[in-house]
Tab-separated table of C-alpha atoms and ligand atoms in Angstrom:
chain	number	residue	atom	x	y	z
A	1	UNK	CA	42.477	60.609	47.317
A	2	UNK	CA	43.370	57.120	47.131
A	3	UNK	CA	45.547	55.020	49.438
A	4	UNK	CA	47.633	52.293	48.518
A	5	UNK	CA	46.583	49.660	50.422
A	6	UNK	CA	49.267	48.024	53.629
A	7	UNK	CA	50.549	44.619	52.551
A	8	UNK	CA	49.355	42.323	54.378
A	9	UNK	CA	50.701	38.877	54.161
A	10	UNK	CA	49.535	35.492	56.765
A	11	UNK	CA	51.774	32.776	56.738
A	12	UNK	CA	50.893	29.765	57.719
A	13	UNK	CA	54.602	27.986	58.704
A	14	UNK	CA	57.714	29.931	60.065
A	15	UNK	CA	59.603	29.082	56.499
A	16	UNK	CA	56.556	31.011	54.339
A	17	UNK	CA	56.576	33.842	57.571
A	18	UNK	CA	60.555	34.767	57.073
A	19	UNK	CA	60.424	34.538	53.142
A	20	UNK	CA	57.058	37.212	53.645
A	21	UNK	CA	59.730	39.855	55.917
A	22	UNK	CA	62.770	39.502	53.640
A	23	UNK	CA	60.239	40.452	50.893
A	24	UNK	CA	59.131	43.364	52.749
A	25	UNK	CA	61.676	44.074	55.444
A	26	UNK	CA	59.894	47.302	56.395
A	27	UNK	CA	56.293	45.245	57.308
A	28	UNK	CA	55.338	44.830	61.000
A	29	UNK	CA	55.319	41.453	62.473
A	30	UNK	CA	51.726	40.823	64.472
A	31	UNK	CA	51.049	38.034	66.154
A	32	UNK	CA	48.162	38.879	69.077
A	33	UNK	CA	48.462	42.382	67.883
A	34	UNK	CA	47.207	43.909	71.141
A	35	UNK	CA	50.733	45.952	71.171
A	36	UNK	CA	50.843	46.680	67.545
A	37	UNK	CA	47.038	47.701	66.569
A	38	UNK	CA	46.757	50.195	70.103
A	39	UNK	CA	49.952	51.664	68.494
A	40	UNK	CA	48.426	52.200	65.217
A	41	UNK	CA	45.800	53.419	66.358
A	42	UNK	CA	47.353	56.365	68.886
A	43	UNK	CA	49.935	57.153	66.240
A	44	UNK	CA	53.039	55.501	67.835
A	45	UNK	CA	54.015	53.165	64.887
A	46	UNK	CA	53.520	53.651	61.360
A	47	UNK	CA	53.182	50.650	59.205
A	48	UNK	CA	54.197	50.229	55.026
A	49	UNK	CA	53.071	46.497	55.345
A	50	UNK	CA	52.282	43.753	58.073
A	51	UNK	CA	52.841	40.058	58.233
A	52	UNK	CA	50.973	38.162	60.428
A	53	UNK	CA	52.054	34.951	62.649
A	54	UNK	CA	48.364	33.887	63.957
A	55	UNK	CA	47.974	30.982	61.014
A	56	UNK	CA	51.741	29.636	61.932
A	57	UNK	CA	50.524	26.608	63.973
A	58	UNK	CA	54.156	25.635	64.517
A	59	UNK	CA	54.535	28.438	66.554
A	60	UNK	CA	52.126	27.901	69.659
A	61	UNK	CA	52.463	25.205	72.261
A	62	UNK	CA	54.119	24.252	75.170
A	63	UNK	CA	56.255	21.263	75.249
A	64	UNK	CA	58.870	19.694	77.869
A	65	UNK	CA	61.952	19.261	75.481
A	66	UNK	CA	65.880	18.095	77.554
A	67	UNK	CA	64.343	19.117	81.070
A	68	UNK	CA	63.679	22.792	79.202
A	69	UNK	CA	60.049	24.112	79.249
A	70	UNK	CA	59.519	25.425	75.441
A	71	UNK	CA	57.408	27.359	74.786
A	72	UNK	CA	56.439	28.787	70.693
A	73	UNK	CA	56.342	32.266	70.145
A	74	UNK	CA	53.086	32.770	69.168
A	75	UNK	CA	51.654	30.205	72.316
A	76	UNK	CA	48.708	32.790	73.762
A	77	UNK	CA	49.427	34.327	77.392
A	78	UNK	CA	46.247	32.655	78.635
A	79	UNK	CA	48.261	29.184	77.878
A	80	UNK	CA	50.521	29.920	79.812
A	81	UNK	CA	48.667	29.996	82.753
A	82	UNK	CA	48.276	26.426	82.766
A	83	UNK	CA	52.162	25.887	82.468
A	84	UNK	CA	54.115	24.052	85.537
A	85	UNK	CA	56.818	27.005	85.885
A	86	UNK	CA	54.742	28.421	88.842
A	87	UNK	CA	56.631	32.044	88.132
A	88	UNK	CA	55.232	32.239	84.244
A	89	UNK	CA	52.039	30.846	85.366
A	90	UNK	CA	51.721	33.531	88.010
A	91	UNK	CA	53.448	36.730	85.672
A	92	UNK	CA	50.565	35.482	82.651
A	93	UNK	CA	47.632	35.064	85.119
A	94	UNK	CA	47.859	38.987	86.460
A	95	UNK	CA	48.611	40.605	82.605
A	96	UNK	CA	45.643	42.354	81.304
A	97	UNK	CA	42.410	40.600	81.104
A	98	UNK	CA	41.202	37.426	80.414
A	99	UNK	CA	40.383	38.680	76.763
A	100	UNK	CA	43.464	40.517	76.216
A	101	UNK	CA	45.296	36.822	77.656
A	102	UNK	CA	43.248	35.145	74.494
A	103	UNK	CA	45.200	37.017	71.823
A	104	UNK	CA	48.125	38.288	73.263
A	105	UNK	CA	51.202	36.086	72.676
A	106	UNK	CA	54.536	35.291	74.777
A	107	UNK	CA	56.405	36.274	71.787
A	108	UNK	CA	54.939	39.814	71.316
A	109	UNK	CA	55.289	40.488	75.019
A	110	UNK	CA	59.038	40.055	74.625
A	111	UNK	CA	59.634	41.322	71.537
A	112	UNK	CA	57.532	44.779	72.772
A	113	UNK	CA	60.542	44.788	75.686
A	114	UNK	CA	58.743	47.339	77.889
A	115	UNK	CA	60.436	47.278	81.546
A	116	UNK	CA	56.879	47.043	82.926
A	117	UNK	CA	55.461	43.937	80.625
A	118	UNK	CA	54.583	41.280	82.739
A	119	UNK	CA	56.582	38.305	81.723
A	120	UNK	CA	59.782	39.755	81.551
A	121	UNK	CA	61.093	39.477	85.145
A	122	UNK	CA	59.750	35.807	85.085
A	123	UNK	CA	62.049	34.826	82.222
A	124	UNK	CA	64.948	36.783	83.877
A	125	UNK	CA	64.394	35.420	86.962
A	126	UNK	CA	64.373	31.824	85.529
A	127	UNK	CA	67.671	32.217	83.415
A	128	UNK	CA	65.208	31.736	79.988
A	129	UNK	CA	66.783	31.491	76.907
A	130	UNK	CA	65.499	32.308	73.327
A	131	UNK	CA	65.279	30.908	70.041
A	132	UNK	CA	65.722	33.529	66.959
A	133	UNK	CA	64.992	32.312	63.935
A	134	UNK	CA	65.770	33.763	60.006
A	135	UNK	CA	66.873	32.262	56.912
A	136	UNK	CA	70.524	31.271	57.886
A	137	UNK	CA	68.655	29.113	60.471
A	138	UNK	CA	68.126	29.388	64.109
A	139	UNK	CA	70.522	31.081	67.195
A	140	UNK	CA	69.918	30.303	70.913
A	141	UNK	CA	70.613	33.320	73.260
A	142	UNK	CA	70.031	34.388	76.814
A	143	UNK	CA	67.054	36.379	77.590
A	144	UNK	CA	69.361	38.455	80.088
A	145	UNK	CA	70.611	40.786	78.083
A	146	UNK	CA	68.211	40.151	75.103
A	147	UNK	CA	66.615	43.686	75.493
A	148	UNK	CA	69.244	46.369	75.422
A	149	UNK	CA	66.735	49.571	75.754
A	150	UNK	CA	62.987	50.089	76.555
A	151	UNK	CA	61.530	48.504	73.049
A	152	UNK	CA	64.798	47.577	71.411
A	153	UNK	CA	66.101	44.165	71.634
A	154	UNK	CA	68.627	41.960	69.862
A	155	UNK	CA	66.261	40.559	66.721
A	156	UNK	CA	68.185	40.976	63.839
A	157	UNK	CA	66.342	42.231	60.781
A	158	UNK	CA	64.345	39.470	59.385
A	159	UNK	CA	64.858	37.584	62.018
A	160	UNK	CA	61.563	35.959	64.191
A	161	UNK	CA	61.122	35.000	68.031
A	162	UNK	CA	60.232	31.213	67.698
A	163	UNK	CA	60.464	30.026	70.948
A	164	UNK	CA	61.231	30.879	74.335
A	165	UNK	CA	62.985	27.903	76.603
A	166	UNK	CA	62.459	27.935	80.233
A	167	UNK	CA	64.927	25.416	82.640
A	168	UNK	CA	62.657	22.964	84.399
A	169	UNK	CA	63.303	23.231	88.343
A	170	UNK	CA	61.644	21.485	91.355
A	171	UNK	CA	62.126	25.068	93.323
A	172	UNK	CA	59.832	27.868	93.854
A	173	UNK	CA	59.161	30.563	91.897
A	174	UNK	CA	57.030	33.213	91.977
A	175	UNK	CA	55.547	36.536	90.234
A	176	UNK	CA	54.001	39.907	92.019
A	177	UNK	CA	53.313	43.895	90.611
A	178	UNK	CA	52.138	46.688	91.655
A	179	UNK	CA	50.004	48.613	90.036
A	180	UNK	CA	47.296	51.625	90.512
A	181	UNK	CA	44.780	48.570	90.216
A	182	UNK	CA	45.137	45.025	89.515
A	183	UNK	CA	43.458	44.127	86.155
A	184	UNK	CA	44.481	46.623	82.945
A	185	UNK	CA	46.939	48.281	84.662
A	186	UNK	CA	51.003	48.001	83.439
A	187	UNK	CA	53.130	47.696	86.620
A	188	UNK	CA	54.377	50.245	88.214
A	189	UNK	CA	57.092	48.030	89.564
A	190	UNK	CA	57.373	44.343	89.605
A	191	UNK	CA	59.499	40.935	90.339
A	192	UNK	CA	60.491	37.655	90.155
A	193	UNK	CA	61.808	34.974	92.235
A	194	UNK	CA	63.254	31.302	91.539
A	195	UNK	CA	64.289	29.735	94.255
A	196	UNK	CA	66.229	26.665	94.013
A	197	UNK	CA	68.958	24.631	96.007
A	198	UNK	CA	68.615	27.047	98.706
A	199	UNK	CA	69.831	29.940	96.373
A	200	UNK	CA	67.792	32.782	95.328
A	201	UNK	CA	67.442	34.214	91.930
A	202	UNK	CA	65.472	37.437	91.660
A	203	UNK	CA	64.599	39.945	88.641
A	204	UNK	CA	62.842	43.121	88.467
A	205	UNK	CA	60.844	45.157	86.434
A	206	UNK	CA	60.172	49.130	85.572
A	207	UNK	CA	63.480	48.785	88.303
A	208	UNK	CA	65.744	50.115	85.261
A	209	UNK	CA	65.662	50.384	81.528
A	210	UNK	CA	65.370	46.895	80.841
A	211	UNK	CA	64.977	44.107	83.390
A	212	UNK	CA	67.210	43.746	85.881
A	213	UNK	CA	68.886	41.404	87.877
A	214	UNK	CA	72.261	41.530	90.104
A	215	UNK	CA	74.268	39.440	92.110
A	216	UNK	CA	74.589	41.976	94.980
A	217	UNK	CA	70.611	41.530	95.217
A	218	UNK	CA	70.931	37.962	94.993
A	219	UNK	CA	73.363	37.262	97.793
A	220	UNK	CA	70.911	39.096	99.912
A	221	UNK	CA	67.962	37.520	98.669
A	222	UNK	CA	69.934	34.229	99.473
A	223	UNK	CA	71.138	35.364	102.821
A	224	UNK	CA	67.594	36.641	104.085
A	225	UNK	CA	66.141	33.003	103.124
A	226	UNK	CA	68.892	31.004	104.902
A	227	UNK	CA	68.532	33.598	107.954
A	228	UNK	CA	71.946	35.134	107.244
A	229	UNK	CA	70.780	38.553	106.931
A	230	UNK	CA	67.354	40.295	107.590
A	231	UNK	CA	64.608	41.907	105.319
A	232	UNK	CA	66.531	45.649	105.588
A	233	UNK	CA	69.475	44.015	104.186
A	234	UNK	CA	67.646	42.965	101.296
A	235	UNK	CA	65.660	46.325	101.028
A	236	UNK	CA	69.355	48.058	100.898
A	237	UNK	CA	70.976	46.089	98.271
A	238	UNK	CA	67.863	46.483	95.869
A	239	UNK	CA	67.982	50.548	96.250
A	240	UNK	CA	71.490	49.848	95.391
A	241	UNK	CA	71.021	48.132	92.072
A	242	UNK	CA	67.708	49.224	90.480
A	243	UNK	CA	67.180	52.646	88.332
A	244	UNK	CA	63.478	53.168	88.385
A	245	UNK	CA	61.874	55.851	86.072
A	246	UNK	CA	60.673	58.882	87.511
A	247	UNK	CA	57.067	59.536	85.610
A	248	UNK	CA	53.646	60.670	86.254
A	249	UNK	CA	52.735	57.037	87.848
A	250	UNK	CA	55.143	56.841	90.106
A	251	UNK	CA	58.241	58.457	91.513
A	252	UNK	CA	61.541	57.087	91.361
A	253	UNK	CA	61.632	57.105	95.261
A	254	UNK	CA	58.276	55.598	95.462
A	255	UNK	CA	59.737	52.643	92.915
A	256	UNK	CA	62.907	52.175	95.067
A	257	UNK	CA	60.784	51.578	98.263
A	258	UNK	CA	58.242	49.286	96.223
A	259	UNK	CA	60.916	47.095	94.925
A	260	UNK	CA	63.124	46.935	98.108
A	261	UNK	CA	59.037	45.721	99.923
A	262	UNK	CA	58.399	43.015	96.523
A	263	UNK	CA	62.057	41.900	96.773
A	264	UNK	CA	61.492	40.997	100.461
A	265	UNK	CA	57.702	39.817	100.119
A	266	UNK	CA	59.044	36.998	97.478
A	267	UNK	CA	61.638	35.852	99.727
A	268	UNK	CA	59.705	35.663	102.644
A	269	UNK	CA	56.769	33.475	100.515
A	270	UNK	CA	59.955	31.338	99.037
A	271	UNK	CA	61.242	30.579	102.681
A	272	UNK	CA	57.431	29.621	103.927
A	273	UNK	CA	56.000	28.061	100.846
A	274	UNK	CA	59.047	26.802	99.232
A	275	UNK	CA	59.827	25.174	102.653
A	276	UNK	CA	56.378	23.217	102.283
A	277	UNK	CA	57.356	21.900	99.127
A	278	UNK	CA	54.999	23.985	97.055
B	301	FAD	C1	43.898	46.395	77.350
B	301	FAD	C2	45.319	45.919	77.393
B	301	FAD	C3	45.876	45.560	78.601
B	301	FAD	C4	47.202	45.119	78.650
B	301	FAD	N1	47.727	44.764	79.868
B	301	FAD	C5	49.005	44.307	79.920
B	301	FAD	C6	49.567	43.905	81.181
B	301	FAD	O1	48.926	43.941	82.249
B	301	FAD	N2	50.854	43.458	81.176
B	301	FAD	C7	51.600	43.384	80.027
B	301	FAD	O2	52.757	42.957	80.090
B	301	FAD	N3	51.087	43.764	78.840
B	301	FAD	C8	49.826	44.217	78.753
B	301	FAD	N4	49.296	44.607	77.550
B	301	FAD	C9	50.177	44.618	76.371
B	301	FAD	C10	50.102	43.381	75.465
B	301	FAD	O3	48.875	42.710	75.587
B	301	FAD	C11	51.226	42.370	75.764
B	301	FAD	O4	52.493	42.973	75.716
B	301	FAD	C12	51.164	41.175	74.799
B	301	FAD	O5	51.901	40.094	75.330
B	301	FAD	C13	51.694	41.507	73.404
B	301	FAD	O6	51.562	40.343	72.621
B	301	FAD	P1	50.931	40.378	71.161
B	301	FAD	O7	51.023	39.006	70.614
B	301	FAD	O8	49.574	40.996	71.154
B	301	FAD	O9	51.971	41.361	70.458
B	301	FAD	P2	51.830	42.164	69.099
B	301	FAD	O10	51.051	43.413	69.339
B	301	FAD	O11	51.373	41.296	67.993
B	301	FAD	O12	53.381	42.505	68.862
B	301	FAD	C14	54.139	43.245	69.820
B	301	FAD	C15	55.549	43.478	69.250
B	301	FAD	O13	56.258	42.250	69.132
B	301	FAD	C16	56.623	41.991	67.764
B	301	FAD	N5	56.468	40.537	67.618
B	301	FAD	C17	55.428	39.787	68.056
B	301	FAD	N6	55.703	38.471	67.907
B	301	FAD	C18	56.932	38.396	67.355
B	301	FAD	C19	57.772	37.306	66.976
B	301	FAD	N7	57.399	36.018	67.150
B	301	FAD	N8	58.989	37.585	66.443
B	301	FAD	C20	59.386	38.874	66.274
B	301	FAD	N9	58.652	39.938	66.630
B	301	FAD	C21	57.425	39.706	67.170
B	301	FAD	C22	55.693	42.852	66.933
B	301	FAD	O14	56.254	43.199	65.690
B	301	FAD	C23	55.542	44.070	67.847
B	301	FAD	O15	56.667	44.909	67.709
B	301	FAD	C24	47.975	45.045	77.459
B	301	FAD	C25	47.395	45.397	76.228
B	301	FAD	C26	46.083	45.827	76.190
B	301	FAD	C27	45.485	46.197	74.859
């Protein structure tokens, strides 16, 4: 029996890359593909068609744009290990390995919107914001809030992930997981920290559905680093906010503890290392 062949189109500017989706609004966007081929490949996805970002040129880089760090869609996680916001850096330098780093992309690690993918608590954490991009032109919106279940986020049909904008800050940040083992491993839990004007911001992942963040966890965070509260204080107010998944990795219980010990390890670094300067 024959089979008709996928479509498979490969764009080489953002313009030809949305005319190639509203042509075929059922294809599957790739860009590093290490989500989308694995997926394939065990069954999880089907595809009628795929259009491919990794000739769009105008996608990858990192640039300092208004005091924002922006950062293209397509810009490969090993990139961004290089990049000055020290939580990024440190959330790209611990996904995967260093091959998997080569062709995986910011873009598709958002866009996939697993609670455990690495760079999501270090966008949350930094109060990123996103740039969408169709036909009718381009819409800036918060990353909070951006993915509203685990692998469902706000694109719009034919719309595209151009670029990711980070605020620039001359705080700390910072980026930890923990997994069964370090390298190849998603996290079991993980979080974020930035740390600025003696406030702390934190974020968490595999804590909930989607990545999470609260203000009750912040005002502890803040109050452990200015010596207002101690570590248990902390540890309480993050049981209070997260929802981890109960699954074969991990319990739920186990989670809770993990984040409540992360939560507090981050602040701890951010009063010591943050208080250097670093
Ligand atoms: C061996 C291995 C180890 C891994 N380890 C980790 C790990 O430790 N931590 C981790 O977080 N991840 C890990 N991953 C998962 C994966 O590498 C990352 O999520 C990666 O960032 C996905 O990027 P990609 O460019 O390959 O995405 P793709 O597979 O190309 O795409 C992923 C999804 O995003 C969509 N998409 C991509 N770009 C855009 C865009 N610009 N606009 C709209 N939609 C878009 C695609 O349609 C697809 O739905 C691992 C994968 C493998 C194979």
């Amino acid at each position: 029996m024959l089979l008709a062949a996928p479509r498979f189109a490969l764009p080489e500017t953002v313009t030809e890359a949305l005319a190639a989706l509203a042509e075929r609004p059922d294809a599957v966007v790739v860009a590093g593909g290490t989500e989308v081929m694995p997926d394939l490949l065990w069954r999880n996805r089907t595809a009628a068609g795929f259009v491919s970002l990794r000739r769009v040129a105008g996608l990858r880089g990192v640039s300092s744009v208004d005091g924002e760090l922006v950062v293209g869609a397509g810009t490969p996680v090993a990139a961004l290990t290089a990049v000055p916001d020290a939580g990024l850096r440190s959330a790209a330098s611990s996904l995967g390995t260093p091959l998997v780093r080569t062709e995986a992309t910011i873009g598709g690690n958002v866009v996939s919107a697993l609670p455990y993918r690495n760079l999501l608590p270090a966008l949350l954490a930094s109060g990123a914001t996103l740039e969408l991009t169709s036909a009718a032109g381009t819409r800036t919106v918060p990353f909070d809030g951006f993915v509203t279940a685990p692998g469902r986020t706000g694109l719009a049909e034919g719309e595209l992930l151009t670029a990711v904008r980070l605020p620039a800050h001359t705080g700390f940040a910072d980026y930890t997981k923990v997994g069964r083992r370090n390298a190849q491993f998603v996290a079991t839990v993980s979080a974020a920290i930035v740390s600025r004007d003696g406030a702390a911001r934190l974020a968490f992942g595999n804590a909930a559905p989607t990545p999470l963040r609260s203000d009750d966890v912040d005002a502890a965070a803040t109050a452990l680093l200015d010596g207002r509260a101690d570590a248990g204080d902390l540890r309480a107010a993050v049981a209070a906010a997260v929802d981890p998944p109960d699954d074969p990795i991990a319990s739920a219980g186990y989670r809770r503890h993990a984040l409540g010990v992360l939560a507090v390890r981050l602040v701890t670094r951010a009063a010591v290392d943050g208080g250097l300067g670093s």
